[in-house]
mmCIF file of C-alpha atoms in Angstrom:
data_model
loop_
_atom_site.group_PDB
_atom_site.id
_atom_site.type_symbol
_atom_site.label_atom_id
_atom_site.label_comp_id
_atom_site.label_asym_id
_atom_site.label_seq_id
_atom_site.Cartn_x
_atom_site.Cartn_y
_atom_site.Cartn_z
ATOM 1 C CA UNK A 1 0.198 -31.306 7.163
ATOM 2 C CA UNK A 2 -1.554 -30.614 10.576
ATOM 3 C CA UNK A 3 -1.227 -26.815 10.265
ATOM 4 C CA UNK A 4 -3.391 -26.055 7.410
ATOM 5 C CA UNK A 5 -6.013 -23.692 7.893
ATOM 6 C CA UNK A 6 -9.699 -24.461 7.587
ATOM 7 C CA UNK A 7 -11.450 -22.286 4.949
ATOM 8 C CA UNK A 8 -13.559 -19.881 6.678
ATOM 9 C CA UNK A 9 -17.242 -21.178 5.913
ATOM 10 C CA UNK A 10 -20.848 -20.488 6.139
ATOM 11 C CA UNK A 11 -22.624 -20.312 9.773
ATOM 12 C CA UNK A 12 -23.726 -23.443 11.136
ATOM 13 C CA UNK A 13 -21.152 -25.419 9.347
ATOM 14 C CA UNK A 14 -18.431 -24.946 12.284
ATOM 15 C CA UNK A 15 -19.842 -23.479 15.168
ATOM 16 C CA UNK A 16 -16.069 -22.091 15.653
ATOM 17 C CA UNK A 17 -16.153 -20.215 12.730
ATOM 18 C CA UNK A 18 -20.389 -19.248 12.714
ATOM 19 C CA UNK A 19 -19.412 -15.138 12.878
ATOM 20 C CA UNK A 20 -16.310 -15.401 10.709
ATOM 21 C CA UNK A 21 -18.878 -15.400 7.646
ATOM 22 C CA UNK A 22 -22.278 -14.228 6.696
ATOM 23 C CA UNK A 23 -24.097 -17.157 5.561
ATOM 24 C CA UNK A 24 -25.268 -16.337 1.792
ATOM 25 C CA UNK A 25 -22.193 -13.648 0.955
ATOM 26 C CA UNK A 26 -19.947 -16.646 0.559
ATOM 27 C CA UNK A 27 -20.161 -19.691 -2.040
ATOM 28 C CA UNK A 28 -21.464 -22.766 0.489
ATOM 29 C CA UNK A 29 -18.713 -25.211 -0.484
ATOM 30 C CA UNK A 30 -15.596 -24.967 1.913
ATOM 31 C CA UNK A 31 -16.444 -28.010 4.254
ATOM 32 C CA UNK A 32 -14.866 -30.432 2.220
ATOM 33 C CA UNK A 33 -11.665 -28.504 2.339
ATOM 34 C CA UNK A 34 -11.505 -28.309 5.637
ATOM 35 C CA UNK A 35 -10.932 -32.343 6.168
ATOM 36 C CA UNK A 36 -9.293 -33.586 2.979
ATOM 37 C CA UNK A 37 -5.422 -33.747 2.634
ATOM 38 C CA UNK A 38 -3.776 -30.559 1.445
ATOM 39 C CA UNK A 39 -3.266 -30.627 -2.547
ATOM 40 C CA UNK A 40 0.555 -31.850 -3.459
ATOM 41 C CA UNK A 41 1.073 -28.694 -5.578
ATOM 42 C CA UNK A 42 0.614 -25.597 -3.164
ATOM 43 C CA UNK A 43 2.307 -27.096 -0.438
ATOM 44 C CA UNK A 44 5.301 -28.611 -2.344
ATOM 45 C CA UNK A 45 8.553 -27.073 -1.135
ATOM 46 C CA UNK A 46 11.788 -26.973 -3.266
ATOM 47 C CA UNK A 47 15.427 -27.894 -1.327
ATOM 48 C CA UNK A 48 15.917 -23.715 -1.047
ATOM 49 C CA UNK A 49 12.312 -23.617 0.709
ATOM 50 C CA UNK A 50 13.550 -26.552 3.159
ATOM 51 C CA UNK A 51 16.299 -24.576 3.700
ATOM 52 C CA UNK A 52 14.255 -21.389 4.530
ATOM 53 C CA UNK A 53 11.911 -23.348 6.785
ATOM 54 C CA UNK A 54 14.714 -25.157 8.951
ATOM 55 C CA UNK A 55 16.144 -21.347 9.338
ATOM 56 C CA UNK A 56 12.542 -20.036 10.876
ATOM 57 C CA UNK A 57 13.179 -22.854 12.950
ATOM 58 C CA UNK A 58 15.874 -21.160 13.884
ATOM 59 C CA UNK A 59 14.607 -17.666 14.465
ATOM 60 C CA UNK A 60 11.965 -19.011 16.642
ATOM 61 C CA UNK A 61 13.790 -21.552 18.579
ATOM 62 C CA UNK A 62 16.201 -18.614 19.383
ATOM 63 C CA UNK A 63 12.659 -16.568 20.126
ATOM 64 C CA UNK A 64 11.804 -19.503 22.721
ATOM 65 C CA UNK A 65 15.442 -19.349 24.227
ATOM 66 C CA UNK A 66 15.514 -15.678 24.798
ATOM 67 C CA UNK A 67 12.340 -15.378 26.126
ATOM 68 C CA UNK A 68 12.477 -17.918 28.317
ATOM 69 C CA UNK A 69 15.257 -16.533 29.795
ATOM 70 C CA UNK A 70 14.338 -12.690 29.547
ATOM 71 C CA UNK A 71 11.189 -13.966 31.921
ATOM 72 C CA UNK A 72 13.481 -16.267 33.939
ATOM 73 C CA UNK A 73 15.646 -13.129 35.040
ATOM 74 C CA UNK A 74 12.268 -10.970 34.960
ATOM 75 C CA UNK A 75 9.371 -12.548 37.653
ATOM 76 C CA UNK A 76 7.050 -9.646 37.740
ATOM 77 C CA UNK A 77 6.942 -9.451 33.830
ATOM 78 C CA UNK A 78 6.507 -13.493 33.819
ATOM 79 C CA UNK A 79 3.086 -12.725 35.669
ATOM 80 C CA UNK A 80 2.109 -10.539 33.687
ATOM 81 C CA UNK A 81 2.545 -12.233 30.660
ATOM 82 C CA UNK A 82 2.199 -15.678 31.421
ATOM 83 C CA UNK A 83 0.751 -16.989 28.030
ATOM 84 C CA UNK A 84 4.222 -15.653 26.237
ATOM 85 C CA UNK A 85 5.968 -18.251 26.305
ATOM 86 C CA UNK A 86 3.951 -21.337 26.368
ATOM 87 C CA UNK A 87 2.541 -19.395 22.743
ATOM 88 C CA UNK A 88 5.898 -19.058 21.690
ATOM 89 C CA UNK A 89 6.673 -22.877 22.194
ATOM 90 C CA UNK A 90 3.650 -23.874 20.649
ATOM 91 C CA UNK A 91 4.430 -21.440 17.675
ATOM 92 C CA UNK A 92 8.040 -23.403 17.511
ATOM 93 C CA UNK A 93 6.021 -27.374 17.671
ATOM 94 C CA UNK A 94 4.391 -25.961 14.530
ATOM 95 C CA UNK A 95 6.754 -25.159 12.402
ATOM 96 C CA UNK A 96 8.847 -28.470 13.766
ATOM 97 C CA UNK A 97 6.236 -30.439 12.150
ATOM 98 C CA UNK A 98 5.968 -28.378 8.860
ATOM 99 C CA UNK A 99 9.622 -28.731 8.760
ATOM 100 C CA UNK A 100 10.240 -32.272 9.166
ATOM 101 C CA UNK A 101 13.752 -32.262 7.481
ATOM 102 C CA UNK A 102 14.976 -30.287 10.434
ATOM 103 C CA UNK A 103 16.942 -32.729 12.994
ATOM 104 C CA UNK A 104 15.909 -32.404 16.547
ATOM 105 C CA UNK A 105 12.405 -33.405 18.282
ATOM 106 C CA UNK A 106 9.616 -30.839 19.057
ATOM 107 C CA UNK A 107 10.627 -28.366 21.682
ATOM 108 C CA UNK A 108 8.989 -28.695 24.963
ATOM 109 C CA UNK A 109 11.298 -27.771 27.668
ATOM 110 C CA UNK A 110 12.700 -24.522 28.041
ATOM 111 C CA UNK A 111 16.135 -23.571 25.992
ATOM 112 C CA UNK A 112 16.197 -26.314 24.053
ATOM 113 C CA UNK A 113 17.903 -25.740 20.248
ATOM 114 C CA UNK A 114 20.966 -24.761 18.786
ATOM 115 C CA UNK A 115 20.303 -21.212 18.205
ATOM 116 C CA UNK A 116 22.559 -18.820 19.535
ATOM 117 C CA UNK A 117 22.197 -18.612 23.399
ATOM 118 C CA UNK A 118 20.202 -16.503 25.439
ATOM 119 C CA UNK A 119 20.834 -13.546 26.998
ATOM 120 C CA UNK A 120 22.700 -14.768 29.985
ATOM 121 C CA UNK A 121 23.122 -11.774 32.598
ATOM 122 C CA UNK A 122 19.510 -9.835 33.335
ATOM 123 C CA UNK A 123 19.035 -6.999 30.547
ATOM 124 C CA UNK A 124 18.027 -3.520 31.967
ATOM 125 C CA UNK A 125 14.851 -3.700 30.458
ATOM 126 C CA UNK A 126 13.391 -6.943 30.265
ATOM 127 C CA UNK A 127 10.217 -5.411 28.818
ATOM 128 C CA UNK A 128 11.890 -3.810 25.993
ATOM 129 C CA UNK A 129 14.301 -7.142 25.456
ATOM 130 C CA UNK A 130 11.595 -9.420 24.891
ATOM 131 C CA UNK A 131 9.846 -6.771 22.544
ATOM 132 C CA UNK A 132 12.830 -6.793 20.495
ATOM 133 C CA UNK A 133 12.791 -10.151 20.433
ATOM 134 C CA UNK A 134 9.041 -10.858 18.892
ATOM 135 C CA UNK A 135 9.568 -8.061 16.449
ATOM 136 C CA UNK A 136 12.564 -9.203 15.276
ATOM 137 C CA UNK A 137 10.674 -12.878 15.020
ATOM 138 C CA UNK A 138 7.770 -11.738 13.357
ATOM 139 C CA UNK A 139 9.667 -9.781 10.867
ATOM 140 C CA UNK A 140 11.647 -12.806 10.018
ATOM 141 C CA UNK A 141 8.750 -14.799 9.973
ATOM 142 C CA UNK A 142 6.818 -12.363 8.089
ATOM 143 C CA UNK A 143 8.982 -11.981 5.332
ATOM 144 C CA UNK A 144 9.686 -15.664 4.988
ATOM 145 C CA UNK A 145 5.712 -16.602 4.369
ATOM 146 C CA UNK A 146 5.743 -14.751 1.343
ATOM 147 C CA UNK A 147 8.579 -16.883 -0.260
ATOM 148 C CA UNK A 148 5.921 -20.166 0.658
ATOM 149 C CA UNK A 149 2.297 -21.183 -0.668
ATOM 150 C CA UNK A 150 -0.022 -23.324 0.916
ATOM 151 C CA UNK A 151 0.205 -24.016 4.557
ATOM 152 C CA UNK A 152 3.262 -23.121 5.060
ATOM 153 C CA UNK A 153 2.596 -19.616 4.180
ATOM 154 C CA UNK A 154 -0.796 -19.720 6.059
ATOM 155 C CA UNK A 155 1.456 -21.012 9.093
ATOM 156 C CA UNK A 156 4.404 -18.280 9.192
ATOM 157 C CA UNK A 157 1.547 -15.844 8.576
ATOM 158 C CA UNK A 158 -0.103 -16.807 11.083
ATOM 159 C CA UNK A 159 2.466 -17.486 13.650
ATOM 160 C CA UNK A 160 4.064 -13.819 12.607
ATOM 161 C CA UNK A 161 0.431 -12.580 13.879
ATOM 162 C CA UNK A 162 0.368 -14.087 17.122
ATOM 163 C CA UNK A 163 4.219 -12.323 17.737
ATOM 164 C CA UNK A 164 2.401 -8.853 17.055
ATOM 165 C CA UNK A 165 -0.342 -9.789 18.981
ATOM 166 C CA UNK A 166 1.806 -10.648 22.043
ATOM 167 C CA UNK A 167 3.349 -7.784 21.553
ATOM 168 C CA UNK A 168 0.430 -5.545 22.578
ATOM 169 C CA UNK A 169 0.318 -7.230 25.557
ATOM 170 C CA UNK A 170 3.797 -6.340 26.013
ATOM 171 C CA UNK A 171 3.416 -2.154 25.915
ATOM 172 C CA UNK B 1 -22.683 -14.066 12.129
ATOM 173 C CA UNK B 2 -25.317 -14.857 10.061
ATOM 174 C CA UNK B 3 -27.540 -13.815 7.473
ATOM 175 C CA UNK B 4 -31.380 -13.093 8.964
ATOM 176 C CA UNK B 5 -32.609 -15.782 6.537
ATOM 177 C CA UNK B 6 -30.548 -18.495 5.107
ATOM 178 C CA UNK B 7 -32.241 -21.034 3.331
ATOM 179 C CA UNK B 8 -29.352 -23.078 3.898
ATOM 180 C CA UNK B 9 -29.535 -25.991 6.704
ATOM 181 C CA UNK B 10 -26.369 -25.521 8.519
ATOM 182 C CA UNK B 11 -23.618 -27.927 8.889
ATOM 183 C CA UNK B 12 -24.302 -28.632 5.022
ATOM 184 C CA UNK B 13 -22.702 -27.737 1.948
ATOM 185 C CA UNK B 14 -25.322 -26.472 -0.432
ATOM 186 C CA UNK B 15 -26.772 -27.696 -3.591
ATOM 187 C CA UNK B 16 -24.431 -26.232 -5.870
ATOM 188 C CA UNK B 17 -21.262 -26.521 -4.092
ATOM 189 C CA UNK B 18 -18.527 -26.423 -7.090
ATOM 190 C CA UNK B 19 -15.457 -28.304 -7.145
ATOM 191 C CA UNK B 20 -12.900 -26.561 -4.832
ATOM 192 C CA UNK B 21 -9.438 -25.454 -6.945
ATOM 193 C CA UNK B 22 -6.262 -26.824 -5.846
ATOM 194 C CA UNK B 23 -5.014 -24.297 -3.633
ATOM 195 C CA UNK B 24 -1.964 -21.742 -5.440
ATOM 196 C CA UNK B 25 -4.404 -21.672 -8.182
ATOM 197 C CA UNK B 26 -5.688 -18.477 -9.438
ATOM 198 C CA UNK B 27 -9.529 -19.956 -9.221
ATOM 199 C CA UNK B 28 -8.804 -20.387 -5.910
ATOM 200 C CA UNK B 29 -6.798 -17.512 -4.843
ATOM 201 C CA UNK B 30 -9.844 -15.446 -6.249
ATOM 202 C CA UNK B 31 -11.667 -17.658 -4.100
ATOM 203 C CA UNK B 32 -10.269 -16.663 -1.129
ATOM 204 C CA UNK B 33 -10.354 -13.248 -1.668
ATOM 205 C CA UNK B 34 -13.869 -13.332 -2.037
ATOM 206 C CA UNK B 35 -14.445 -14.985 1.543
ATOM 207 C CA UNK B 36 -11.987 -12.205 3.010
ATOM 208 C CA UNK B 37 -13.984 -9.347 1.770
ATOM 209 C CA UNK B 38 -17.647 -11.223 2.858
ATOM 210 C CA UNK B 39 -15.400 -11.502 6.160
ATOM 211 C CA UNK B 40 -15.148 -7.292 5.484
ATOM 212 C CA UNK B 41 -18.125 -6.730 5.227
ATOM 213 C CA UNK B 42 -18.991 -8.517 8.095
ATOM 214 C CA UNK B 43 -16.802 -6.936 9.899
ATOM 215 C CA UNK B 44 -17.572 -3.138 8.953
ATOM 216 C CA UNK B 45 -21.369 -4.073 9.623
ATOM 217 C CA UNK B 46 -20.666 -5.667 13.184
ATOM 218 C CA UNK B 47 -18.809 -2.398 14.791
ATOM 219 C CA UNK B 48 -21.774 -0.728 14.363
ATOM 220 C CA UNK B 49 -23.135 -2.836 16.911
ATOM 221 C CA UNK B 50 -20.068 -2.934 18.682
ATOM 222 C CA UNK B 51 -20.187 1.092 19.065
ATOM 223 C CA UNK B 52 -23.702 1.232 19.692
ATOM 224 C CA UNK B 53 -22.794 -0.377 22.494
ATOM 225 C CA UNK B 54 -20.045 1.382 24.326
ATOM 226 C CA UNK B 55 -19.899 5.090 24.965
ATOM 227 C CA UNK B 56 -17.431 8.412 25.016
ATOM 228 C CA UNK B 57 -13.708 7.400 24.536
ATOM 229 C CA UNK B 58 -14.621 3.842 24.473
ATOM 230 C CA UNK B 59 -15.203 4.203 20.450
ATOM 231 C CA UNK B 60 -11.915 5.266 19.943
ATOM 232 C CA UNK B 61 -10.914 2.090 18.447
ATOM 233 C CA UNK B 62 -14.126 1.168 17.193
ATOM 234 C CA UNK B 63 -13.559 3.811 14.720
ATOM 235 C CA UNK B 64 -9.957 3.140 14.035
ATOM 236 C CA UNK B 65 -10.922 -0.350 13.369
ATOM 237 C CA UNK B 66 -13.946 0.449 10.933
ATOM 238 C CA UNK B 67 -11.398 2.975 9.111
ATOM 239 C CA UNK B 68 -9.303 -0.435 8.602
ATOM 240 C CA UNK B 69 -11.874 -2.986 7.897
ATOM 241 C CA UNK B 70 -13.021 -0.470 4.898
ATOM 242 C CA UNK B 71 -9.940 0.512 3.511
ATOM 243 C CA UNK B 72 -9.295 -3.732 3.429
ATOM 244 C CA UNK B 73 -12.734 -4.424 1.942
ATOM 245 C CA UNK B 74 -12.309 -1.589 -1.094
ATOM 246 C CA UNK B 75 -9.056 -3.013 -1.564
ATOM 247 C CA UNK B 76 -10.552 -6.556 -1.872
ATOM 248 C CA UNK B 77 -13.518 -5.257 -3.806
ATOM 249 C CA UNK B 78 -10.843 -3.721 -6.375
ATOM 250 C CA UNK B 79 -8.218 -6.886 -6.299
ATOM 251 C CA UNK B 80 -11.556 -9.233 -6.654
ATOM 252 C CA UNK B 81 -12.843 -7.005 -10.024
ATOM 253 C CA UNK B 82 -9.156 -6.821 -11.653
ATOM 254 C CA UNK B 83 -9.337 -10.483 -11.950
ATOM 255 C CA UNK B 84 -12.681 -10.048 -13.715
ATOM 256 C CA UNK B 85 -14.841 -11.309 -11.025
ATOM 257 C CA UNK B 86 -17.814 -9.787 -9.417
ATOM 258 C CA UNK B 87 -16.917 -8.713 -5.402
ATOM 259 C CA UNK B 88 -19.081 -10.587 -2.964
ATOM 260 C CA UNK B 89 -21.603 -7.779 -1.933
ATOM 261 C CA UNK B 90 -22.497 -6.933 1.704
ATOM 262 C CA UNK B 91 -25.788 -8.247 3.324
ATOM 263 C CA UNK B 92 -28.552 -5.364 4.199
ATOM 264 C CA UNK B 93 -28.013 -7.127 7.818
ATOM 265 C CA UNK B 94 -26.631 -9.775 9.444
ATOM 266 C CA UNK B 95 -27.334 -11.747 12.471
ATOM 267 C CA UNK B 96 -25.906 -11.396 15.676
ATOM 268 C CA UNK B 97 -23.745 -14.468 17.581
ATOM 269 C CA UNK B 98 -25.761 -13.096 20.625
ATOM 270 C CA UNK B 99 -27.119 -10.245 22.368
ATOM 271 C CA UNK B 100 -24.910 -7.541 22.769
ATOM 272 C CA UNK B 101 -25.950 -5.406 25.754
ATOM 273 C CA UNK B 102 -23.431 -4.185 27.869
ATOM 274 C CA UNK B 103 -19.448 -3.340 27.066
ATOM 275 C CA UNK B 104 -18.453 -6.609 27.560
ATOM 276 C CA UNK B 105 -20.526 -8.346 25.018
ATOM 277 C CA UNK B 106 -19.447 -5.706 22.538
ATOM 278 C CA UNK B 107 -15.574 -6.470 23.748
ATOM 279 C CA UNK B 108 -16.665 -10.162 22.827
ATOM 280 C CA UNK B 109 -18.134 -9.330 19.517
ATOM 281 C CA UNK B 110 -15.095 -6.819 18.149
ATOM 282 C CA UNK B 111 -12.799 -10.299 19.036
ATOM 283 C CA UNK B 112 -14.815 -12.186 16.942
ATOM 284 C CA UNK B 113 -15.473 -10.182 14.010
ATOM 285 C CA UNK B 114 -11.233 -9.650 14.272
ATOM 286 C CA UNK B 115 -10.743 -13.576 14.744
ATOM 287 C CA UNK B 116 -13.274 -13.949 11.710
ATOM 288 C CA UNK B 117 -11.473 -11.288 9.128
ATOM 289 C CA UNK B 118 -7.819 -13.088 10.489
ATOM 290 C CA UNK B 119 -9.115 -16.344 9.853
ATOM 291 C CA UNK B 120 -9.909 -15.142 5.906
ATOM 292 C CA UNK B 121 -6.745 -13.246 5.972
ATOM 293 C CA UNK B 122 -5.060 -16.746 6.657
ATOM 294 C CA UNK B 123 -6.902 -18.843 4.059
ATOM 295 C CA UNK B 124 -5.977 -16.577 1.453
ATOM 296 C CA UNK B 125 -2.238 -17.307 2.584
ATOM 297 C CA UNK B 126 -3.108 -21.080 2.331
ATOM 298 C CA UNK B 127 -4.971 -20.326 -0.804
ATOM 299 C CA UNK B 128 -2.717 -17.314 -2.794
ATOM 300 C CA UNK B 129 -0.754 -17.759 -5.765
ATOM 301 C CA UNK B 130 0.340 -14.599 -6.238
ATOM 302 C CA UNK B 131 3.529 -12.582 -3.826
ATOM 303 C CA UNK B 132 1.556 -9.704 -3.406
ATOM 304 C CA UNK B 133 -1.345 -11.006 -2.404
ATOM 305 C CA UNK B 134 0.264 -12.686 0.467
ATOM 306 C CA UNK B 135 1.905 -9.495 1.324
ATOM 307 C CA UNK B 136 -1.525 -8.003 1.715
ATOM 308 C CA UNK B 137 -2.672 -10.975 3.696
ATOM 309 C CA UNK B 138 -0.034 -11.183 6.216
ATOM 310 C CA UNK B 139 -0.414 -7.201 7.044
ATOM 311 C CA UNK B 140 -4.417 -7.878 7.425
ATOM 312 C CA UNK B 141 -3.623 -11.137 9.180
ATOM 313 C CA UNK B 142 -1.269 -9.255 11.554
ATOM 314 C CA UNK B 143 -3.546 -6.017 11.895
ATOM 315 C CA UNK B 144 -6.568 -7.396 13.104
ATOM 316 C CA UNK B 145 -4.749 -9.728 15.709
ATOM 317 C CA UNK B 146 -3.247 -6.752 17.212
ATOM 318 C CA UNK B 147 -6.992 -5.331 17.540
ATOM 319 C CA UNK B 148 -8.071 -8.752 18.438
ATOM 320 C CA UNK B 149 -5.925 -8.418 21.448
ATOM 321 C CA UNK B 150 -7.414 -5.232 23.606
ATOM 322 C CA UNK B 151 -10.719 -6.306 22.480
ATOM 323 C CA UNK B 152 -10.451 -10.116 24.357
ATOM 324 C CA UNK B 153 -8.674 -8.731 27.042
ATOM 325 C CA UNK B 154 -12.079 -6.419 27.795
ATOM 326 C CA UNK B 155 -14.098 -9.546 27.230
ATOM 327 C CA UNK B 156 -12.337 -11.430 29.844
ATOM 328 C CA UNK B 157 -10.794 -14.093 27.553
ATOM 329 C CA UNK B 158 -7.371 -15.287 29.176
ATOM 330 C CA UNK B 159 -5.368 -14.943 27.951
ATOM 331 C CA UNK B 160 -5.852 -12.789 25.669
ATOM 332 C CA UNK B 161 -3.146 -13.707 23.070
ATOM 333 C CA UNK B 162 -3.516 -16.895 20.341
ATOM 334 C CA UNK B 163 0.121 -18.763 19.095
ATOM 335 C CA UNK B 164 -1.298 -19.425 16.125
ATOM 336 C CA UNK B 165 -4.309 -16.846 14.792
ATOM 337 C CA UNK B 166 -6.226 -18.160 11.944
ATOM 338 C CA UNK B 167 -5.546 -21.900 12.133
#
């Protein structure tokens, strides 16, 4: 599974990582982690967890929908937050490919899914829409990591983090 | 950021590297709860440099985020002991990615030192076995992207948002 996290190691190891850890306060043994296949257990997912996955599919293919077209209606906020939605596709690929049970191909054009449509007259307050929108996300996307282990979790965790973050830049 | 002197060569894996538990195990959720709180510490120690470094008003989240980095690492210390394990102590000093002399370079460092605790935050998602645990993680995951943020966005780095924190 492509989304699995590398473990956080020592300085030097991964020059990405060198000021995540102080060399010496952690146990010198994650490299090996970081490039073998994930173990079976953690990331094995039960038919309710499939379920659960294909609906944050849902939730954030809705996300990529209304955002696209809260920007679409909304130029001036669409400069200034450029990043938004290209992040918010991305975030969608990823869970696509952790959910491969879901029917459809990887979202990479705007609107795409079978979520329920997008806003389709421009809201009052684009700036407050689309804030809605990645707070209701990373609630949803929040609450479902804790019902995963393993990647999975790491990935909705993560993903739910990137929401808040864009959020900031939305205030 | 690095210890002032590691006797390890980097890019290797030690001599006494033990064999990594399957992740959802308690071994390694313990595990991963040590690296967040060395990732604490690291983090508490580095915004003193980061607020050495800027002045007046500037330190206004400097201290906010210290306040947060050391309520996280007690709370690791304690989770780490409960499961009968000794917490990972802090380093008398650590060394710097690079020089940090003006207000930008301490912008730069505060994103790292966040990017570094969300990056533990998320391997202890990969890595927990227990519901609350993940709870925690998720909230310190979250947290420290949302004072990732301001801090890349005075270091330049565009943009200034990540999809995906942590992976």
């Amino acid at each position: 599974m492509s989304t699995r996290p590398a473990r956080p190691v020592a300085a030097g190891a991964f020059p990405r990582r060198s000021l995540l850890v102080a060399a010496g306060a952690l146990p010198l043994l994650g490299a090996l982690a970081a490039c073998t296949d994930p173990p079976p257990g953690a990331d094995a997912v039960t038919p309710q967890q499939e379920d659960r996955l294909a609906g944050q599919v849902a939730v954030q293919t809705e996300l990529v929908a209304a955002v696209d077209a809260v920007l679409a209606a909304a130029p001036d906020l669409a400069a200034a937050v450029p990043a938004v939605l290209d992040q918010c596709r991305d975030q969608l690929r990823r869970l696509q490919e952790a959910a491969p049970s879901v029917t459809g191909s990887p979202t990479t054009t705007s609107g795409s899914g079978t979520a329920s449509p997008a806003p389709a007259a421009p809201v009052a307050d684009p700036r407050a829409e689309l804030r809605t929108r990645l707070t209701t996300a990373a609630d949803s996307h929040a609450a479902a990591c804790l019902d995963f282990t393993g990647a999975r979790a790491a990935l909705l965790g993560s993903i739910a983090a990137g929401l808040r973050g864009q959020l900031v830049v939305l205030a | 950021m690095t210890a002032p002197s590691s006797t390890t060569p980097p890019g290797t894996a030690g001599p006494a590297a033990p064999t990594p538990a399957e992740a959802g195990s308690a071994r390694a959720e313990t595990a991963a709860l040590q690296d967040a709180l060395a990732a604490e510490h690291v983090a508490v120690w580095g915004y003193g440099t980061v607020g050495a470094a800027l002045a007046g008003e500037d330190r206004t989240p400097v201290a906010v985020a210290v306040e947060a980095h050391r309520d996280l690492r007690d709370q690791l210390a304690a989770l780490v002991a409960d499961r009968g394990a000794e917490p990972v102590p802090t380093l008398a000093a650590y060394q710097l990615p690079f020089p940090v002399l003006s207000a930008v370079d301490a912008a730069r460092l505060a994103a790292q030192l966040e990017d570094g605790t969300t990056a533990a935050w998320v391997w202890v998602l990969d890595q927990a076995a227990d519901r609350a645990v993940r709870e925690l993680a998720v909230g310190a995951a979250s947290a420290a992207e949302v004072r990732a943020v301001p801090w890349r966005s005075r270091a330049g780095s565009t943009p200034a948002t990540t999809a995906t924190p942590g992976l």
